Short mmCIF file of C-alpha atoms in Angstrom, two decimals:
data_model
loop_
_atom_site.label_atom_id
_atom_site.label_comp_id
_atom_site.label_asym_id
_atom_site.label_seq_id
_atom_site.Cartn_x
_atom_site.Cartn_y
_atom_site.Cartn_z
CA MET A 66 -0.10 0.00 0.03
CA PRO A 67 1.48 3.40 -0.80
CA PRO A 68 1.48 5.69 2.11
CA VAL A 69 -1.15 8.20 0.85
CA ASP A 70 -4.30 6.46 -0.73
CA PRO A 71 -3.91 7.30 -4.47
CA SER A 72 -7.65 7.97 -5.01
CA THR A 73 -7.45 10.85 -2.59
CA PRO A 74 -8.49 14.19 -4.80
CA ALA A 75 -5.54 16.54 -4.96
CA PRO A 76 -7.64 19.28 -2.93
CA VAL A 77 -8.33 16.81 -0.17
CA SER A 78 -4.59 15.88 0.07
CA ALA A 79 -3.81 19.45 0.04
CA LEU A 80 -6.33 20.28 2.85
CA VAL A 81 -5.22 17.43 5.07
CA GLY A 82 -1.59 18.64 4.50
CA ILE A 83 -2.00 21.88 5.40
CA ALA A 84 -4.31 20.95 8.61
CA ALA A 85 -1.72 18.46 9.74
CA TYR A 86 1.25 20.70 9.37
CA THR A 87 -0.70 23.71 11.41
CA GLU A 88 -1.72 21.04 13.98
CA LEU A 89 2.13 20.01 14.19
CA ALA A 90 2.78 23.78 14.69
CA GLY A 91 0.16 24.14 17.15
CA PHE A 92 1.73 21.07 19.03
CA GLY A 93 5.23 22.85 19.05
CA LEU A 94 3.83 26.12 20.09
CA LEU A 95 1.96 24.75 22.96
CA ALA A 96 4.64 22.48 24.06
CA ALA A 97 7.18 25.18 23.94
CA ARG A 98 5.02 27.49 26.43
CA SER A 99 4.96 24.26 28.49
CA VAL A 100 8.53 23.84 28.94
CA ASP A 101 8.71 27.63 30.26
CA ALA A 102 5.44 27.81 32.10
CA PRO A 103 5.24 29.73 35.34
CA ASP A 104 3.98 26.58 37.56
CA LEU A 105 3.67 22.77 37.19
CA ALA A 106 -0.31 22.80 36.78
CA THR A 107 0.12 25.09 33.70
CA ARG A 108 3.00 23.38 32.32
CA GLN A 109 0.96 19.98 32.58
CA SER A 110 -2.03 21.58 31.07
CA LEU A 111 -0.44 22.93 27.86
CA ALA A 112 1.46 19.73 27.67
CA LEU A 113 -1.88 18.08 27.34
CA GLY A 114 -3.24 20.53 24.99
CA ALA A 115 0.09 20.00 22.63
CA GLU A 116 -0.70 16.11 22.86
CA ARG A 117 -4.35 16.94 21.75
CA ALA A 118 -2.91 18.86 18.78
CA LEU A 119 -0.83 16.01 17.78
CA SER A 120 -3.81 13.54 18.16
CA ARG A 121 -6.09 15.46 16.00
CA GLN A 122 -3.07 15.67 13.41
CA GLN A 123 -2.58 11.87 13.46
CA ALA A 124 -6.72 11.52 12.95
CA LEU A 125 -6.32 14.01 10.06
CA VAL A 126 -3.39 12.02 8.22
CA GLY A 127 -5.34 8.61 9.06
CA LEU A 128 -8.14 9.88 6.85
CA VAL A 129 -5.98 9.61 3.63
CA ALA A 130 -3.25 7.30 4.84
CA PRO A 131 -4.62 4.80 7.30
CA GLY A 132 -1.87 3.30 9.67
CA ALA A 133 0.85 4.71 7.18
CA GLY A 134 2.97 6.83 10.02
CA VAL A 135 5.43 9.39 9.66
CA PRO A 136 6.58 8.98 5.97
CA ALA A 137 2.73 9.62 4.79
CA ALA A 138 2.67 12.53 7.33
CA ALA A 139 5.56 13.99 5.93
CA ALA A 140 4.51 13.52 2.57
CA LEU A 141 1.45 15.39 2.96
CA MET A 142 2.98 18.18 4.73
CA GLY A 143 5.87 18.43 2.41
CA PRO A 144 4.03 21.01 0.05
CA PHE A 145 3.73 23.19 2.97
CA GLU A 146 7.12 22.97 4.50
CA GLY A 147 8.32 26.15 5.62
CA ALA A 148 5.12 27.91 5.15
CA LEU A 149 4.80 29.27 8.70
CA VAL A 150 8.48 30.63 9.00
CA GLU A 151 7.69 34.17 8.03
CA PHE A 152 4.70 34.35 10.43
CA ASP A 153 6.65 32.75 13.03
CA THR A 154 9.55 35.06 12.57
CA ARG A 155 7.32 38.19 12.31
CA THR A 156 5.38 37.28 15.52
CA ARG A 157 8.62 36.15 17.71
CA THR A 158 8.34 37.19 21.34
CA ASP A 159 10.09 36.63 24.48
CA ASP A 160 6.99 37.26 26.62
CA TRP A 161 5.32 34.01 27.99
CA ALA A 162 1.67 35.13 27.90
CA GLU A 163 2.38 36.81 24.42
CA GLY A 164 3.62 33.41 23.31
CA VAL A 165 0.53 31.45 24.49
CA LEU A 166 -1.57 33.99 22.80
CA LYS A 167 0.03 33.77 19.47
CA GLY A 168 -0.58 30.03 19.83
CA VAL A 169 -4.11 30.46 20.48
CA VAL A 170 -4.50 33.21 17.66
CA GLY A 171 -2.49 31.49 14.93
CA HIS A 172 -3.87 27.84 15.83
CA GLY A 173 -7.16 29.16 15.73
CA VAL A 174 -7.19 31.17 12.46
CA ALA A 175 -5.51 27.81 11.21
CA GLN A 176 -8.39 25.71 12.55
CA ASP A 177 -11.01 27.99 11.06
CA PHE A 178 -9.43 28.30 7.72
CA CYS A 179 -9.53 24.21 7.58
CA ARG A 180 -12.95 24.03 8.66
CA THR A 181 -14.00 26.56 6.11
CA LEU A 182 -12.22 24.80 3.38
CA ALA A 183 -13.59 21.52 4.34
CA ALA A 184 -17.12 22.89 3.49
CA GLY A 185 -15.97 22.81 -0.14
CA VAL A 186 -15.08 19.23 -0.11
CA GLY A 187 -18.01 16.88 -1.28
CA GLY A 188 -18.67 13.09 -0.64
CA GLN A 189 -17.31 10.86 1.87
CA HIS A 190 -13.90 12.59 2.01
CA GLY A 191 -15.69 16.04 3.10
CA LYS A 192 -17.88 14.36 5.59
CA ARG A 193 -15.09 12.56 7.43
CA LEU A 194 -12.93 15.84 7.35
CA ARG A 195 -15.52 17.74 8.72
CA GLU A 196 -16.04 15.24 11.64
CA VAL A 197 -12.31 15.28 12.52
CA LEU A 198 -12.21 19.14 12.22
CA GLU A 199 -15.44 19.96 13.93
CA VAL A 200 -14.74 17.72 16.97
CA ALA A 201 -11.87 19.51 18.52
CA GLY A 202 -11.74 17.81 21.69
CA ALA A 203 -13.52 16.40 24.97
CA GLY A 204 -14.55 18.55 27.82
CA PRO A 205 -16.76 21.83 28.39
CA ALA A 206 -14.28 23.74 26.07
CA ALA A 207 -14.72 21.07 23.34
CA ARG A 208 -14.83 23.69 20.48
CA ASP A 209 -11.44 24.97 21.46
CA GLY A 210 -9.92 21.62 21.59
CA ALA A 211 -6.04 21.76 22.10
CA ASP A 212 -6.11 25.31 22.88
CA ALA A 213 -8.79 25.06 25.88
CA GLU A 214 -5.99 25.06 28.57
CA ALA A 215 -4.03 27.90 26.97
CA LEU A 216 -7.44 30.22 26.42
CA SER A 217 -8.24 29.59 30.15
CA VAL A 218 -4.62 30.67 31.44
CA LEU A 219 -5.20 33.55 29.31
CA VAL A 220 -8.54 34.61 30.57
CA ARG A 221 -7.04 34.23 34.16
CA LEU A 222 -4.05 36.36 33.50
CA ALA A 223 -5.91 39.17 31.40
CA SER A 224 -8.96 39.39 34.07
CA ALA A 225 -6.39 40.01 36.84
CA ASP A 226 -4.13 42.54 35.04
CA ASP A 227 -5.76 45.37 32.96
CA VAL A 228 -2.27 46.61 31.87
CA LEU A 229 -1.44 42.95 30.37
CA ALA A 230 -4.86 42.62 28.93
CA SER A 231 -4.33 45.78 26.90
CA ARG A 232 -0.93 44.59 25.70
CA LEU A 233 -2.32 41.43 24.69
CA ALA A 234 -5.22 42.79 23.01
CA LEU A 235 -2.59 44.91 20.97
CA TRP A 236 -0.49 41.89 20.40
CA GLY A 237 -3.59 39.88 19.15
CA ARG A 238 -4.54 42.21 16.44
CA ARG A 239 -0.70 41.84 15.25
CA VAL A 240 -0.75 38.11 15.45
CA VAL A 241 -4.14 38.01 13.58
CA GLY A 242 -2.84 40.33 10.81
CA GLU A 243 0.20 38.21 10.20
CA ALA A 244 -1.96 34.93 10.24
CA LEU A 245 -4.44 36.50 7.74
CA ASN A 246 -1.22 37.61 5.56
CA LEU A 247 -0.32 33.89 5.63
CA VAL A 248 -3.69 32.56 4.72
CA THR A 249 -3.81 34.84 1.54
CA ALA A 250 -0.26 33.89 0.63
CA LEU A 251 -1.38 30.30 0.95
CA LEU A 252 -4.19 30.67 -1.52
CA GLU A 253 -1.87 32.40 -4.27
CA GLN A 254 0.76 29.66 -3.90
CA HIS A 255 -1.56 26.64 -3.67
CA ALA A 256 -4.22 26.30 -6.41
CA GLU A 257 -5.86 23.35 -4.67
CA LEU A 258 -6.60 25.57 -1.61
CA GLU A 259 -7.97 28.45 -3.72
CA SER A 260 -10.28 26.12 -5.57
CA LEU A 261 -11.58 24.81 -2.16
CA THR A 262 -12.20 28.06 -1.10
CA ALA A 263 -14.30 28.97 -4.21
CA ALA A 264 -16.18 25.71 -3.54
CA SER A 265 -16.81 26.41 0.12
CA ALA A 266 -17.97 29.82 -0.63
CA ALA A 267 -20.62 28.43 -2.79
CA ALA A 268 -21.53 25.64 -0.42
CA LEU A 269 -22.00 28.15 2.20
CA GLY A 270 -24.26 30.17 0.13
CA HIS A 271 -21.93 33.08 -0.75
CA ASP A 272 -22.87 34.74 -3.85
CA ALA A 273 -19.10 35.49 -5.04
CA ALA A 274 -18.47 37.88 -7.66
CA ASP A 275 -14.88 37.53 -9.26
CA GLY A 276 -12.28 38.15 -6.88
CA SER A 277 -14.18 38.42 -4.02
CA VAL A 278 -13.65 34.83 -2.51
CA ARG A 279 -10.50 35.70 -0.80
CA SER A 280 -12.05 38.78 0.80
CA TRP A 281 -15.08 36.64 1.99
CA LEU A 282 -12.46 33.94 3.53
CA VAL A 283 -10.59 36.89 5.15
CA ALA A 284 -13.96 38.47 6.70
CA ARG A 285 -15.23 35.01 7.90
CA LEU A 286 -11.64 34.30 9.58
CA THR A 287 -11.52 38.06 11.20
CA ALA A 288 -15.34 37.42 12.47
CA GLU A 289 -14.06 34.15 14.22
CA HIS A 290 -11.26 35.66 15.57
CA THR A 291 -13.32 38.44 17.11
CA ARG A 292 -15.35 35.91 18.66
CA ARG A 293 -12.34 34.42 20.34
CA MET A 294 -10.79 37.38 21.55
CA ASP A 295 -14.07 38.32 23.16
CA ARG A 296 -14.25 34.88 24.87
CA LEU A 297 -10.71 35.97 26.28
CA GLY A 298 -12.11 39.20 27.51
CA LEU A 299 -9.86 41.07 25.07
CA ALA A 300 -10.47 43.88 22.43
CA ALA A 301 -10.09 42.24 18.77
CA MET B 239 -12.86 11.67 45.66
CA PRO B 240 -9.63 13.45 46.49
CA PRO B 241 -7.12 13.51 43.61
CA VAL B 242 -4.63 11.06 44.80
CA ASP B 243 -6.01 7.98 46.50
CA PRO B 244 -5.35 8.35 50.13
CA SER B 245 -4.26 4.51 50.62
CA THR B 246 -1.13 5.19 48.37
CA PRO B 247 1.96 4.39 50.61
CA ALA B 248 4.25 7.72 50.51
CA PRO B 249 7.17 5.95 48.52
CA VAL B 250 4.83 4.86 45.81
CA SER B 251 3.60 8.66 45.70
CA ALA B 252 6.92 9.68 45.55
CA LEU B 253 8.07 7.08 42.74
CA VAL B 254 5.11 7.97 40.71
CA GLY B 255 5.92 11.86 41.31
CA ILE B 256 9.53 11.71 40.28
CA ALA B 257 8.48 9.31 37.32
CA ALA B 258 5.75 11.57 36.22
CA TYR B 259 7.96 14.45 36.59
CA THR B 260 10.99 12.90 34.36
CA GLU B 261 8.32 11.87 31.86
CA LEU B 262 7.18 15.68 31.56
CA ALA B 263 10.70 16.79 31.20
CA GLY B 264 11.15 14.04 28.47
CA PHE B 265 8.13 15.33 26.81
CA GLY B 266 9.52 18.69 26.84
CA LEU B 267 13.18 17.83 25.50
CA LEU B 268 11.78 15.70 22.62
CA ALA B 269 8.99 18.50 21.74
CA ALA B 270 11.73 21.10 21.75
CA ARG B 271 14.11 19.15 19.59
CA SER B 272 10.84 18.48 17.53
CA VAL B 273 10.31 22.11 16.81
CA ASP B 274 13.89 22.85 15.51
CA ALA B 275 14.42 19.58 13.66
CA PRO B 276 16.19 19.57 10.53
CA ASP B 277 13.43 17.97 8.08
CA LEU B 278 9.69 17.29 8.35
CA ALA B 279 9.96 13.38 8.93
CA THR B 280 12.43 14.06 12.00
CA ARG B 281 10.27 16.86 13.25
CA GLN B 282 7.15 14.62 13.08
CA SER B 283 8.95 11.53 14.69
CA LEU B 284 10.07 13.54 17.53
CA ALA B 285 6.58 14.99 18.32
CA LEU B 286 5.41 11.40 18.32
CA GLY B 287 7.90 10.41 21.08
CA ALA B 288 7.02 13.27 23.09
CA GLU B 289 3.41 12.37 22.97
CA ARG B 290 4.39 8.96 24.00
CA ALA B 291 6.43 10.26 26.98
CA LEU B 292 3.39 12.01 27.98
CA SER B 293 1.12 9.07 27.44
CA ARG B 294 3.32 7.07 29.89
CA GLN B 295 3.17 9.87 32.38
CA GLN B 296 -0.49 9.95 32.09
CA ALA B 297 -0.53 6.12 32.88
CA LEU B 298 1.48 6.63 35.80
CA VAL B 299 -0.56 9.16 37.49
CA GLY B 300 -3.69 7.22 36.63
CA LEU B 301 -2.16 4.38 38.91
CA VAL B 302 -2.81 6.50 42.22
CA ALA B 303 -5.07 9.00 40.75
CA PRO B 304 -7.65 7.46 38.29
CA GLY B 305 -9.28 9.93 36.04
CA ALA B 306 -8.00 12.80 38.32
CA GLY B 307 -6.25 14.91 35.43
CA VAL B 308 -3.89 18.00 36.08
CA PRO B 309 -4.56 18.80 39.75
CA ALA B 310 -3.44 15.20 40.79
CA ALA B 311 -0.69 15.29 38.52
CA ALA B 312 0.66 18.63 39.87
CA ALA B 313 0.29 17.55 43.50
CA LEU B 314 2.38 14.24 42.74
CA MET B 315 4.99 16.19 40.97
CA GLY B 316 5.02 19.15 43.28
CA PRO B 317 7.72 17.64 45.61
CA PHE B 318 9.99 17.60 42.80
CA GLU B 319 9.18 20.83 41.20
CA GLY B 320 12.62 22.50 40.31
CA ALA B 321 14.73 19.12 40.75
CA LEU B 322 15.78 19.31 37.00
CA VAL B 323 16.98 22.73 36.80
CA GLU B 324 20.57 22.42 37.74
CA PHE B 325 20.94 19.41 35.52
CA ASP B 326 19.33 21.42 32.77
CA THR B 327 21.39 24.49 33.09
CA ARG B 328 24.51 22.44 33.40
CA THR B 329 23.90 20.70 30.19
CA ARG B 330 22.42 23.40 27.94
CA THR B 331 23.45 23.24 24.55
CA ASP B 332 22.58 25.23 21.43
CA ASP B 333 23.52 22.15 19.10
CA TRP B 334 20.56 20.04 17.99
CA ALA B 335 22.15 16.50 18.13
CA GLU B 336 23.66 17.35 21.35
CA GLY B 337 20.17 18.35 22.62
CA VAL B 338 18.56 15.09 21.16
CA LEU B 339 21.22 13.18 23.12
CA LYS B 340 20.70 15.08 26.23
CA GLY B 341 17.20 13.98 26.08
CA VAL B 342 17.99 10.09 25.21
CA VAL B 343 20.72 9.81 28.07
CA GLY B 344 18.76 12.17 30.64
CA HIS B 345 15.34 10.46 29.87
CA GLY B 346 17.25 7.00 29.75
CA VAL B 347 18.74 7.54 33.21
CA ALA B 348 15.48 8.53 34.72
CA GLN B 349 13.61 5.65 33.43
CA ASP B 350 16.33 3.10 34.69
CA PHE B 351 16.19 4.79 38.03
CA CYS B 352 12.48 4.38 38.40
CA ARG B 353 12.42 1.08 37.07
CA THR B 354 14.85 0.03 39.46
CA LEU B 355 13.10 1.71 42.32
CA ALA B 356 9.75 0.09 41.16
CA ALA B 357 11.51 -3.36 42.07
CA GLY B 358 11.54 -2.29 45.82
CA VAL B 359 7.61 -1.70 45.70
CA GLY B 360 5.67 -4.71 47.04
CA GLY B 361 2.11 -5.70 46.50
CA GLN B 362 -0.33 -4.64 43.77
CA HIS B 363 1.26 -1.04 43.56
CA GLY B 364 4.61 -2.65 42.67
CA LYS B 365 3.08 -5.14 40.19
CA ARG B 366 1.16 -2.28 38.37
CA LEU B 367 4.18 0.09 38.53
CA ARG B 368 6.24 -2.35 36.97
CA GLU B 369 3.88 -2.84 34.14
CA VAL B 370 3.72 0.69 33.19
CA LEU B 371 7.40 1.29 33.45
CA GLU B 372 8.45 -1.76 31.62
CA VAL B 373 6.14 -1.45 28.76
CA ALA B 374 7.86 1.49 27.24
CA GLY B 375 6.03 1.65 23.96
CA ALA B 376 4.75 -0.36 20.81
CA GLY B 377 7.20 -1.40 18.02
CA PRO B 378 10.61 -3.05 17.64
CA ALA B 379 12.45 -0.33 19.62
CA ALA B 380 9.79 -1.17 22.49
CA ARG B 381 12.13 -0.88 25.38
CA ASP B 382 13.21 2.66 24.25
CA GLY B 383 9.73 3.80 24.23
CA ALA B 384 9.51 7.62 23.71
CA ASP B 385 13.15 7.91 22.73
CA ALA B 386 13.04 5.23 19.85
CA GLU B 387 12.92 7.84 17.35
CA ALA B 388 15.42 9.80 18.85
CA LEU B 389 17.78 7.04 19.25
CA SER B 390 17.53 6.19 15.28
CA VAL B 391 18.04 9.81 14.30
CA LEU B 392 21.30 9.80 16.43
CA VAL B 393 22.39 6.52 15.27
CA ARG B 394 22.09 7.92 11.63
CA LEU B 395 23.88 10.99 12.25
CA ALA B 396 26.79 9.34 14.31
CA SER B 397 27.36 6.48 11.91
CA ALA B 398 27.77 9.09 8.89
CA ASP B 399 30.19 11.45 10.63
CA ASP B 400 32.95 10.22 12.72
CA VAL B 401 33.71 13.61 14.21
CA LEU B 402 30.21 14.20 15.29
CA ALA B 403 30.30 10.75 16.85
CA SER B 404 33.63 11.49 18.87
CA ARG B 405 31.77 14.61 20.06
CA LEU B 406 28.56 13.23 20.90
CA ALA B 407 30.41 10.53 22.92
CA LEU B 408 32.09 13.13 24.85
CA TRP B 409 28.88 14.76 25.36
CA GLY B 410 27.04 11.65 26.43
CA ARG B 411 29.74 11.43 29.32
CA ARG B 412 29.05 14.73 30.60
CA VAL B 413 25.31 14.44 30.58
CA VAL B 414 25.32 11.18 32.40
CA GLY B 415 27.67 12.41 35.01
CA GLU B 416 25.27 15.41 35.67
CA ALA B 417 22.29 12.75 35.58
CA LEU B 418 23.92 10.66 38.10
CA ASN B 419 24.83 13.59 40.24
CA LEU B 420 21.13 14.42 40.18
CA VAL B 421 20.01 10.98 40.96
CA THR B 422 22.34 11.28 44.26
CA ALA B 423 20.85 14.60 45.28
CA LEU B 424 17.40 13.16 44.87
CA LEU B 425 18.05 10.35 47.16
CA GLU B 426 19.68 12.58 49.72
CA GLN B 427 16.77 14.75 49.58
CA HIS B 428 14.03 12.49 49.35
CA ALA B 429 13.88 9.72 52.37
CA GLU B 430 11.05 7.72 50.44
CA LEU B 431 13.23 7.30 47.33
CA GLU B 432 16.38 6.56 49.55
CA SER B 433 14.31 3.85 51.22
CA LEU B 434 13.01 2.32 47.99
CA THR B 435 16.52 1.99 46.82
CA ALA B 436 17.36 -0.08 49.81
CA ALA B 437 14.15 -2.28 49.22
CA SER B 438 15.07 -2.60 45.61
CA ALA B 439 18.57 -3.68 46.39
CA ALA B 440 17.52 -6.15 48.67
CA ALA B 441 14.60 -7.37 46.29
CA LEU B 442 17.13 -7.68 43.49
CA GLY B 443 19.63 -9.62 45.61
CA HIS B 444 22.21 -6.96 46.38
CA ASP B 445 23.90 -7.85 49.61
CA ALA B 446 24.05 -4.16 50.89
CA ALA B 447 26.74 -3.21 53.38
CA ASP B 448 26.16 0.01 55.06
CA GLY B 449 26.37 3.02 52.60
CA SER B 450 26.67 1.00 49.77
CA VAL B 451 23.16 1.05 48.42
CA ARG B 452 23.93 4.44 46.62
CA SER B 453 26.83 3.04 44.86
CA TRP B 454 24.91 0.07 43.79
CA LEU B 455 22.41 2.13 42.11
CA VAL B 456 24.86 4.51 40.32
CA ALA B 457 26.86 1.15 39.09
CA ARG B 458 23.50 -0.23 37.92
CA LEU B 459 22.47 3.15 36.06
CA THR B 460 26.26 3.22 34.65
CA ALA B 461 25.97 -0.13 33.28
CA GLU B 462 22.58 0.65 31.64
CA HIS B 463 23.71 3.89 30.37
CA THR B 464 26.90 1.96 28.81
CA ARG B 465 24.58 -0.52 26.99
CA ARG B 466 22.50 2.46 25.76
CA MET B 467 25.54 4.29 24.27
CA ASP B 468 26.60 0.92 22.76
CA ARG B 469 23.54 0.81 20.82
CA LEU B 470 23.78 4.11 19.51
CA GLY B 471 27.40 3.06 18.50
CA LEU B 472 29.00 5.61 20.54
CA ALA B 473 31.90 5.22 23.24
CA ALA B 474 30.10 5.47 26.88
#
């Protein structure tokens, strides 16, 4: 058996690839902030979040390469290797709370992006992809999945410190700006993702005039980001 | 239900605590070297290893605090908070391969230490602890568990580059020295671990004269380390 099922349509491989890649990046961001967390409970919580990001990545890869392991994951993510380097460089920070928020915002935009594009995938592939992407995790903050603990850490910090809350609000705007630039760049560089965006817009009832599909996607991701910042008690 | 089962004997709580703490540290070391890995397959492999270290930690905590989550884990690890700071500072490196080897050696010594002490725990607690500690993971390199991928990365690098292999051999000696110093310090600071060491020596047939139990343990851990370096093709 080849690592990736050859019957997988190219747009599905591309969506699984970028989704898997951003989950791996989410794993790394959460794990890194676990390593330098201020207390043991936070360290443990963020490690468990990182583990859930990787579990979801495994579930995504498993959709198109059942049981195939590292080579299949690497093959699917390969076209996106390095895609996050510029985002990462432009949002580098030595501040721990800013690092956690970077993960929440970046990973959040990535997940909303993948969920939106999954709406453009038909048939069984689309159904299974949406199942994995929608079920973010167990527990009360299910929709937040891997980031549930990071979110509650940030809520606790921001609600206790107005100055920090203002700084984080500002930082969140910078991170989301870079994340949305990255989304636009991905669509420019990967025709499969661009075509899925158009299919998704149609499936979700957006009456797209020429050239407006990207703006529709960015507006949609911005709205989700605003809701996320609201839940954090931060001004988007 | 209190987070940790109150019928747990103090030495068992201590052993679970230090084992859980070193698995969390192992998670962090593997995850950090995943984040800056030189290629996607290595990045993915080390992330999966980190995930397995955390799974084992969860299994350990579950032995004495079933289903209790983060507060129980933090309570068990609490007495050991900061125990690895000096080891970590004294083995800091900017070299990626040295960082991977640090994880393999440090995590390896920690696992051998915990396995040895588990031999000193009687009854059902001992049996269940040994089950979790011995079954390191699935696959051909089962005994290496979370570090299987890190080991194969190092074997590949060292076998292709004699200069690197010499440097890593030297580095491994430095890391194991610091790890064994840490083990000695832990026994000095935690009477439960010291008493388990004596019980383990007796259970494993070591005829201990006064004061020789620590030397026995260090000799045993050194021998395991030598075997590990042999498997890597490095001089211990």
